Each structure stands twice: as structure tokens, then as C-alpha cells.
Amino acid sequence: MTASHKIELMAPAGDFESLQAAIDNGADSVYFGVEQLNMRARATVNFSIDDLPSIAKRCEPRKIRSYLTLNTIIYDHDLSVVKTLLNKAKAANISAVIASDQAVIAMARAIGMEVHLSTQLNITNIETIKFYSVFADTMVLSRELSLRQVKKITEQIQKEQIKGPSGNLVEVEIFGHGALCMAVSGKCYLSLHSHNSSANRGACKQNCRKKYTVIDQESGFEMELDNEYIMSPKDLCTLDFLDQVIDSGIQVLKIEGRGRAPEYVATVTKTYREAIDSYYEGTFSKEKITTWIEALNTVYNRGFWSGYYLGQELGEWSAVPGSVATQKKVYVGKGTHYFQKASIGEFKIEAYDIKAGDKILITGPNTGAQILTIDEMYVNDIAAEKATKGDLCTLKLPFRIRLSDKLYKIVEA
């Protein structure tokens, strides 16, 4: 990728719904895990090894690159599984593997599969880039670097013409949006010590997201930390200084969130797609930033901060254990039929009322995450303003639904 090309926007895919949401909303690439050997083994459904051809088949027609995350600690008993998984990914034409363990890197290189290095390797300087350039074409930098440090690395890659195995200059990737861990680039052992459940094996119990009381063991004095969850950082958001991020010389901007819902993937991907395009069109402005931040606030988030990119030394901590999103979804019902000629979807209302004017979300493995407003509706074949539990409701839709697609109503949180 040369400086004249747009940066690559990478989106997360925890399941087929999120994968389709990423594809539909402008991702240039997607990353995903298969079964247990990835850093979100516990947090999301994950794909099976048999899903690999289907993932590639969805991505290839749209020229979207697909990345298999295989970035956990690997033990001897995992090696045969890793080998099988890499061979299957290569055969399915998955674009690259994101790895941190040297065994995975070596196995991937042995079969000619492109390697991207995970943030778990904590790459922080140009000499480390040179060392790993023998093995990898793309490297994710440590999350603790400032943009000034990132820019120095990208400039040195250009100056010294440091190339990866493909013969192209090494590409630099950084995280642009999503959850941050209190530990250095995700290397945390709290969950292992407290629950024998290793974060570095993708099974984090998220001890850091809880509220604690600190006790002085000498005096017995207790202090309740009621203002902040001091180990739970706010979510990273780089949108309001995205121009500086792009100017740092990176090639790939990564959205975190394989454990989050498809509407999160859809909204965040769409927002960053618009912002990146706006930068290259010369229309990036404070007014647009305000609108984009409002959109990001509607989906799951713990509040936003700039990470360490602008030189901040200390983290900004969450004031609540969960999301502070301005909107939430409530389940309404499921799809029962699609009338193709009329472009009408039929839904069985099972829980929550909906009415004309409501903002709704429809999700499904092939549908992705589609958000729209109800203009008109029919209930039990009669034009109506409202549908309630037990009704069959039909809506005019600009896309096809499938059986058992889920229908939600979007409400203010």
C-alpha cells in the first residue's frame, strides 16, 4: 500500500451476522476467530473450521480481505490443531493469519500463508520491525505508543525500505476504536489467578470491569472506589483526531469488537468508513465529527477517550460497569416469510409492540444488521399503526429477510 492509497479499515466479525454487517458497511477487511485458539474464545460465538470457505466466499466478491486470528499462547497439545487450522485456512483462500506465537508464525510461513503480527507481541520500535520483517507483512503496534512514536516508525520503514516476505514495504496497523485492556497490550493475568481462566488463552473473566473496595491491611481502613472503575478503561475512539492518525503513516486501522453485537459492528464500521472517505475527499470537519460521535454513542460503549495516541500518560477510567450507549435494542419478534416479488417481510410479534415511526433493527446470519424506520405496516393483512404480541406484521423492506431473522425495536436507553 502506498501513501496515495486510503488506509485499510478492518472490522471485527464474531459471527456471520457481524461478518455481514462489516461487509455491508464498508470494511476493507475483517478479522475473526475459529473455535478456541483466539483472544475472544470466551467472549463470542466464534466460527467453526468448516465455516472458513463460507467466510472467504462472502468476502472475495467484494474484494474484502479476511484475517484469521490465531493469537493466543500455544501449548504442545495445540500444535496439531494449529496445523490443521492453518492448512484449512490456506485452502479456503483466507487472506492472512494474525499471530503472536512463534510456532504459529513458523507454520504459516512454511505453507506460504501471509502473516500479520498481533499486538500481543508489543512491537514498539523500528529494530523489532526489522527483526520480524523476515516473517510478517503487517505488524500491529503496541497500544501504548503515541502517534509521534508511530509516525517515527512508519517514516523509518519508508526511509530504510523495510520489506516483508511479500516484497512490499512492511505495513503498520494500529487499533482505532473499541475496548481497551488495563494491561500492556492485553497481557493480563488477573483472570488466571482468580478463576484459573487465562486471558492469554482467550478466556478472560474481566475482573477489571468490576467495582472494588481497597483495604489497608495494617489499619483495617477501607476505601470504596465509588467514582471510577479504576482498572476498566473507557473505550478507545480516534474519530475526532482521525486526520492525525492517517497522517502518522499507518496503513491499517482496526476496530475492536468481536464480542459485540452486529449493530455495533454496522454502526462503528459505517461511521469510520464515512470519516476516512471524508478525510481523503478534503471534507473532514468538526461539524461532521460531532455527528459521527453521536452515532458511535448509540451503540455499546463505556465512554470514549483517545488512548495514549496524543501523549496522555494515564488512562481514563469507566464510571459504570457496562455500556453508556444512548440507545438500546429490545426484542420484538422473528421473521416468518419473505414475499420476494413485493419485497415484503413478514414477522411474528413475540414480545414487544411496534408501531409506525419506530426505529427497528433486523439481524440474521445473511442479513447482517439492518436499521430502518417503519413508514407503514400491515397487521394480519390489514393496514395498521401498531402490532402487538401474537400479531403477524408485514413491512416493506429494501432487502431480503430469512426465516428466524430477529426483529428488534431501537429505544432510548
Coordinates of C-alpha atoms in Angstrom, one line a residue:
M1 CA 0.0 0.0 0.0
T2 CA 1.4 3.4 -1.0
A3 CA 0.8 6.8 0.5
S4 CA -1.7 7.5 -2.3
H5 CA -4.0 4.7 -1.2
K6 CA -6.6 5.0 1.5
I7 CA -5.8 3.3 4.8
E8 CA -7.5 -0.1 5.2
L9 CA -10.4 -0.2 7.6
M10 CA -10.5 -3.5 9.4
A11 CA -13.7 -4.6 11.2
P12 CA -14.4 -7.4 13.7
A13 CA -16.6 -10.5 13.0
G14 CA -17.7 -12.6 15.9
D15 CA -20.3 -14.5 13.9
F16 CA -22.0 -14.4 10.5
E17 CA -24.3 -11.6 11.5
S18 CA -21.4 -9.3 12.3
L19 CA -19.4 -10.5 9.3
Q20 CA -22.3 -9.5 7.0
A21 CA -22.7 -6.2 8.9
A22 CA -19.0 -5.4 8.3
I23 CA -19.2 -6.2 4.6
D24 CA -22.4 -4.2 4.1
N25 CA -21.0 -1.1 5.9
G26 CA -17.7 -0.5 4.1
A27 CA -15.0 -2.6 5.8
D28 CA -11.9 -3.3 3.6
S29 CA -11.0 -6.3 5.7
V30 CA -12.5 -8.4 8.5
Y31 CA -10.9 -10.5 11.3
F32 CA -12.4 -13.4 13.1
G33 CA -11.6 -16.4 15.3
V34 CA -12.2 -20.1 14.9
E35 CA -13.2 -22.1 18.0
Q36 CA -10.9 -21.9 20.9
L37 CA -7.5 -20.6 19.7
N38 CA -8.1 -16.9 19.7
M39 CA -8.2 -14.0 22.1
R40 CA -12.0 -13.9 22.1
A41 CA -12.6 -17.6 22.6
R42 CA -14.9 -17.0 25.6
A43 CA -16.4 -13.6 24.6
T44 CA -18.1 -14.6 21.4
V45 CA -19.7 -17.5 19.5
N46 CA -16.8 -17.8 17.0
F47 CA -16.8 -19.7 13.8
S48 CA -16.0 -23.4 13.2
I49 CA -13.3 -24.7 10.9
D50 CA -15.9 -25.7 8.4
D51 CA -17.1 -22.0 8.1
L52 CA -13.8 -20.9 6.5
P53 CA -14.8 -21.4 2.9
S54 CA -18.1 -19.6 3.5
I55 CA -16.3 -16.6 5.1
A56 CA -13.9 -16.4 2.1
K57 CA -16.8 -16.8 -0.3
R58 CA -18.6 -13.8 1.2
C59 CA -15.5 -11.6 1.3
E60 CA -13.9 -12.3 -2.1
P61 CA -16.7 -10.9 -4.4
R62 CA -16.4 -7.5 -2.5
K63 CA -12.6 -7.6 -2.6
I64 CA -12.6 -7.7 1.2
R65 CA -9.6 -9.3 2.9
S66 CA -10.1 -12.0 5.5
Y67 CA -7.9 -12.5 8.6
L68 CA -7.9 -15.5 10.9
T69 CA -6.9 -14.6 14.4
L70 CA -4.7 -17.3 16.0
N71 CA -3.0 -15.1 18.5
T72 CA -3.3 -17.0 21.9
I73 CA -0.5 -18.7 23.8
I74 CA 0.0 -22.1 22.1
Y75 CA 0.9 -25.3 24.1
D76 CA 2.3 -28.5 22.7
H77 CA -1.1 -30.2 22.7
D78 CA -2.4 -27.4 20.4
L79 CA 0.1 -27.8 17.7
S80 CA -1.8 -30.4 15.6
V81 CA -4.9 -28.3 15.8
V82 CA -3.0 -25.2 14.7
K83 CA -1.5 -27.0 11.7
T84 CA -4.9 -28.3 10.6
L85 CA -6.5 -24.9 11.0
L86 CA -3.8 -23.1 9.0
N87 CA -4.0 -25.7 6.2
K88 CA -7.7 -25.3 6.1
A89 CA -7.5 -21.5 6.1
K90 CA -4.9 -21.6 3.3
A91 CA -7.1 -24.0 1.2
A92 CA -10.1 -21.8 1.8
N93 CA -8.2 -18.7 0.5
I94 CA -8.3 -16.8 3.8
S95 CA -6.0 -13.8 3.2
A96 CA -3.7 -13.9 6.3
V97 CA -3.3 -15.2 9.8
I98 CA -2.9 -12.8 12.8
A99 CA -0.4 -14.5 15.2
S100 CA 1.9 -13.9 18.1
D101 CA 3.3 -17.3 19.0
Q102 CA 6.4 -18.2 17.0
A103 CA 5.1 -21.7 16.3
V104 CA 2.1 -20.3 14.5
I105 CA 4.2 -17.8 12.6
A106 CA 6.6 -20.6 11.5
M107 CA 3.8 -23.0 10.5
A108 CA 2.1 -20.3 8.5
R109 CA 5.3 -19.2 6.7
A110 CA 6.0 -22.9 5.9
I111 CA 2.8 -23.2 3.9
G112 CA 3.2 -19.7 2.3
M113 CA 0.4 -18.0 4.2
E114 CA 0.6 -14.3 4.9
V115 CA 1.4 -13.4 8.5
H116 CA 0.3 -10.4 10.5
L117 CA 1.7 -9.9 13.9
S118 CA -0.7 -9.4 16.8
T119 CA -0.5 -6.5 19.3
Q120 CA 0.4 -9.3 21.9
L121 CA 4.0 -9.1 20.7
N122 CA 4.3 -5.5 22.0
I123 CA 6.1 -4.0 19.0
T124 CA 7.3 -0.6 20.0
N125 CA 10.4 0.2 17.9
I126 CA 12.0 0.0 14.4
E127 CA 14.6 -2.6 15.3
T128 CA 11.8 -5.0 16.3
I129 CA 10.1 -4.2 13.0
K130 CA 13.3 -5.2 11.2
F131 CA 13.6 -8.4 13.2
Y132 CA 10.1 -9.6 12.3
S133 CA 10.1 -8.4 8.7
V134 CA 11.6 -11.8 7.7
F135 CA 8.2 -13.4 8.8
A136 CA 5.4 -10.8 8.5
D137 CA 4.0 -8.3 6.1
T138 CA 1.8 -6.4 8.6
M139 CA 2.6 -5.6 12.2
V140 CA 0.2 -4.3 14.9
L141 CA 2.0 -1.8 17.1
S142 CA 1.7 -1.8 20.9
R143 CA -1.4 0.1 22.1
E144 CA 0.7 2.2 24.4
L145 CA 2.5 4.2 21.7
S146 CA 1.8 7.9 20.9
L147 CA 1.1 9.0 17.4
R148 CA 4.5 10.7 17.4
Q149 CA 6.2 7.4 18.1
V150 CA 4.0 5.6 15.5
K151 CA 5.0 8.2 12.8
K152 CA 8.7 7.8 13.6
I153 CA 8.3 4.0 12.9
T154 CA 6.4 4.5 9.7
E155 CA 9.0 7.1 8.5
Q156 CA 11.8 4.7 9.2
I157 CA 10.1 1.9 7.3
Q158 CA 10.0 4.1 4.3
K159 CA 13.5 5.5 4.7
E160 CA 15.1 2.2 5.2
Q161 CA 12.8 0.4 2.7
I162 CA 12.0 -2.4 5.2
K163 CA 10.1 -5.1 3.3
G164 CA 8.2 -8.2 4.4
P165 CA 8.2 -11.7 2.8
S166 CA 5.8 -10.4 0.0
G167 CA 8.5 -8.0 -1.2
N168 CA 6.3 -5.0 -0.3
L169 CA 7.1 -2.5 2.5
V170 CA 6.0 -3.6 5.9
E171 CA 2.5 -2.3 6.8
V172 CA 1.8 -0.8 10.2
E173 CA -1.6 -1.4 11.8
I174 CA -3.0 0.2 15.0
F175 CA -6.2 0.0 16.9
G176 CA -8.6 2.8 16.1
H177 CA -11.8 2.1 18.2
G178 CA -13.2 -0.2 20.8
A179 CA -12.4 -1.7 24.2
L180 CA -9.0 -1.3 25.8
C181 CA -7.4 -3.5 28.5
M182 CA -5.7 -2.1 31.5
A183 CA -2.7 -4.5 30.9
V184 CA 0.1 -3.7 28.4
S185 CA -1.4 -4.6 25.0
G186 CA -3.7 -7.2 26.6
K187 CA -1.1 -9.2 28.6
C188 CA -3.2 -9.7 31.8
Y189 CA -3.1 -12.5 34.4
L190 CA -5.8 -11.4 36.8
S191 CA -8.4 -13.8 35.4
L192 CA -5.9 -16.7 35.5
H193 CA -5.1 -16.1 39.2
S194 CA -8.7 -15.6 40.3
H195 CA -10.6 -18.1 38.2
N196 CA -7.9 -20.3 36.5
S197 CA -9.2 -18.9 33.3
S198 CA -6.4 -17.3 31.2
A199 CA -7.0 -14.1 29.3
N200 CA -4.0 -15.1 27.1
R201 CA -5.9 -18.2 26.1
G202 CA -9.0 -16.1 25.1
A203 CA -10.9 -16.8 28.3
C204 CA -10.8 -13.6 30.3
K205 CA -13.3 -13.2 33.1
Q206 CA -13.0 -9.4 33.0
N207 CA -12.1 -8.9 36.7
C208 CA -11.1 -5.3 35.8
R209 CA -14.6 -4.3 34.8
K210 CA -15.8 -4.8 38.5
K211 CA -16.1 -2.5 41.5
Y212 CA -13.7 -2.9 44.3
T213 CA -13.1 -1.8 47.9
V214 CA -9.4 -1.2 48.9
I215 CA -8.4 -2.3 52.4
D216 CA -5.3 -1.1 54.3
Q217 CA -4.2 -4.4 55.9
E218 CA -2.2 -2.7 58.7
S219 CA -5.0 -0.4 59.9
G220 CA -8.1 -2.2 58.5
F221 CA -9.2 1.1 56.9
E222 CA -11.5 0.6 54.0
M223 CA -11.8 2.9 50.9
E224 CA -14.7 2.3 48.5
L225 CA -13.7 3.4 45.0
D226 CA -17.2 4.8 44.1
N227 CA -16.3 7.3 41.4
E228 CA -14.4 5.1 38.9
Y229 CA -13.8 1.5 37.9
I230 CA -10.0 2.1 38.2
M231 CA -9.0 -0.9 36.2
S232 CA -11.6 -0.5 33.5
P233 CA -10.6 1.9 30.8
K234 CA -13.1 3.9 28.7
D235 CA -13.3 2.7 25.0
L236 CA -10.7 4.0 22.6
C237 CA -12.1 6.4 20.0
T238 CA -9.8 8.1 17.4
L239 CA -12.5 9.6 15.2
D240 CA -12.1 13.2 16.4
F241 CA -8.4 13.2 15.5
L242 CA -8.6 10.7 12.6
D243 CA -6.7 13.2 10.4
Q244 CA -3.7 12.9 12.7
V245 CA -4.0 9.1 12.8
I246 CA -3.9 8.9 9.0
D247 CA -1.1 11.4 8.8
S248 CA 1.0 9.2 11.1
G249 CA 1.6 7.0 8.1
I250 CA -0.3 3.8 9.2
Q251 CA -1.8 1.5 6.6
V252 CA -4.4 -0.3 8.6
L253 CA -6.9 1.0 11.2
K254 CA -8.5 -1.8 13.3
I255 CA -11.9 -1.7 15.1
E256 CA -12.1 -3.8 18.2
G257 CA -15.3 -5.7 19.0
R258 CA -15.5 -9.4 18.1
G259 CA -17.6 -9.9 21.3
R260 CA -20.0 -7.1 20.5
A261 CA -23.4 -7.2 18.7
P262 CA -23.9 -6.9 14.9
E263 CA -25.4 -3.5 15.1
Y264 CA -22.3 -2.3 16.9
V265 CA -20.2 -3.6 14.0
A266 CA -22.5 -2.0 11.5
T267 CA -22.6 1.4 13.1
V268 CA -18.9 1.7 14.0
T269 CA -17.8 0.4 10.6
K270 CA -20.2 2.7 8.7
T271 CA -19.1 5.7 10.8
Y272 CA -15.3 5.2 10.4
R273 CA -15.9 4.5 6.7
E274 CA -17.5 7.8 6.2
A275 CA -14.8 9.6 8.2
I276 CA -11.9 8.0 6.3
D277 CA -13.6 8.8 3.0
S278 CA -14.2 12.4 4.1
Y279 CA -10.6 12.8 5.0
Y280 CA -9.4 11.8 1.5
E281 CA -12.1 14.0 -0.1
G282 CA -11.0 17.0 1.9
T283 CA -14.3 17.4 3.7
F284 CA -13.3 16.2 7.2
S285 CA -14.7 18.8 9.7
K286 CA -15.7 19.5 13.3
E287 CA -19.4 19.5 12.3
K288 CA -19.1 16.0 10.8
I289 CA -17.1 14.8 13.8
T290 CA -20.0 15.8 16.1
T291 CA -22.5 13.9 14.0
W292 CA -20.2 10.8 13.9
I293 CA -19.6 10.8 17.6
E294 CA -23.4 10.9 18.2
A295 CA -23.7 7.8 16.0
L296 CA -21.0 6.0 17.9
N297 CA -22.7 6.9 21.2
T298 CA -25.9 5.0 20.2
V299 CA -24.2 1.6 20.4
Y300 CA -22.3 -0.2 23.2
N301 CA -19.6 1.8 24.7
R302 CA -18.0 2.6 28.1
G303 CA -17.5 6.2 27.3
F304 CA -14.6 7.4 25.0
W305 CA -11.0 8.6 25.3
S306 CA -8.1 9.0 23.0
G307 CA -5.9 6.2 24.4
Y308 CA -2.2 7.1 24.6
Y309 CA -2.0 8.4 21.0
L310 CA -2.0 12.1 21.9
G311 CA 0.7 11.6 24.6
Q312 CA -1.6 11.1 27.7
E313 CA 0.3 9.3 30.4
L314 CA -2.6 7.9 32.5
G315 CA -5.8 6.2 31.4
E316 CA -9.4 7.4 31.7
W317 CA -11.5 5.0 33.7
S318 CA -15.1 4.0 33.3
A319 CA -17.6 5.4 35.8
V320 CA -20.0 2.5 35.2
P321 CA -19.5 -1.3 34.8
G322 CA -21.3 -1.6 31.5
S323 CA -22.4 0.4 28.5
V324 CA -23.3 4.1 28.4
A325 CA -24.9 3.9 24.9
T326 CA -27.7 6.4 24.3
Q327 CA -29.8 3.7 22.6
K328 CA -30.6 0.0 23.2
K329 CA -32.5 -2.8 21.4
V330 CA -35.4 -4.7 22.7
Y331 CA -36.5 -8.0 21.1
V332 CA -39.8 -7.8 19.2
G333 CA -40.1 -11.0 17.1
K334 CA -38.7 -13.1 14.3
G335 CA -39.0 -13.4 10.6
T336 CA -41.5 -15.9 9.2
H337 CA -41.7 -15.2 5.4
Y338 CA -40.4 -13.0 2.6
F339 CA -42.5 -12.1 -0.4
Q340 CA -39.8 -11.6 -3.0
K341 CA -41.9 -10.0 -5.8
A342 CA -43.4 -7.4 -3.4
S343 CA -40.2 -7.0 -1.3
I344 CA -42.2 -7.5 1.9
G345 CA -41.0 -9.2 5.0
E346 CA -43.4 -10.9 7.5
F347 CA -42.7 -11.1 11.2
K348 CA -44.3 -12.9 14.1
I349 CA -44.5 -10.4 17.0
E350 CA -43.5 -12.3 20.2
A351 CA -42.6 -9.8 22.8
Y352 CA -42.7 -6.0 22.3
D353 CA -45.1 -3.8 20.5
I354 CA -44.0 -1.8 17.4
K355 CA -45.7 1.0 15.6
A356 CA -45.3 3.2 12.5
G357 CA -42.4 5.6 13.0
D358 CA -40.4 3.3 15.2
K359 CA -36.7 2.7 14.5
I360 CA -36.1 -1.0 14.1
L361 CA -33.2 -3.4 13.7
I362 CA -33.3 -6.7 11.8
T363 CA -30.4 -9.1 12.2
G364 CA -29.5 -12.5 10.8
P365 CA -26.5 -14.6 9.5
N366 CA -27.2 -13.5 5.9
T367 CA -29.0 -10.2 6.7
G368 CA -26.3 -8.8 8.9
A369 CA -27.6 -5.8 10.9
Q370 CA -30.1 -3.6 9.0
I371 CA -31.5 -0.4 10.7
L372 CA -34.5 1.4 9.4
T373 CA -37.7 3.3 10.3
I374 CA -41.2 1.9 9.8
D375 CA -43.1 4.0 7.3
E376 CA -46.2 1.8 7.1
M377 CA -47.1 -1.6 8.2
Y378 CA -49.8 -4.3 7.8
V379 CA -51.0 -6.4 10.7
N380 CA -52.9 -9.6 9.9
D381 CA -53.2 -8.3 6.3
I382 CA -54.8 -5.0 7.3
A383 CA -53.1 -1.6 7.3
A384 CA -52.4 -0.7 10.9
E385 CA -50.5 1.8 13.1
K386 CA -49.4 -0.8 15.7
A387 CA -48.5 -4.5 16.1
T388 CA -48.7 -6.4 19.4
K389 CA -47.7 -9.8 20.8
G390 CA -49.2 -12.6 18.7
D391 CA -49.7 -10.5 15.5
L392 CA -48.3 -11.2 12.1
C393 CA -46.8 -8.0 10.8
T394 CA -45.6 -7.2 7.3
L395 CA -43.2 -4.5 6.3
K396 CA -41.9 -3.2 3.0
L397 CA -38.1 -3.8 3.1
P398 CA -35.2 -2.8 0.7
F399 CA -33.5 -6.2 1.5
R400 CA -34.4 -9.8 1.8
I401 CA -35.1 -11.4 5.2
R402 CA -34.7 -15.1 6.1
L403 CA -36.6 -17.4 8.4
S404 CA -35.8 -16.6 12.0
D405 CA -34.1 -13.3 11.4
K406 CA -34.6 -11.3 14.6
L407 CA -36.6 -8.1 14.8
Y408 CA -35.7 -5.5 17.4
K409 CA -37.0 -2.1 18.3
I410 CA -34.4 0.6 19.0
V411 CA -35.3 2.7 22.0
E412 CA -33.6 5.5 24.1
A413 CA -31.5 4.0 26.9

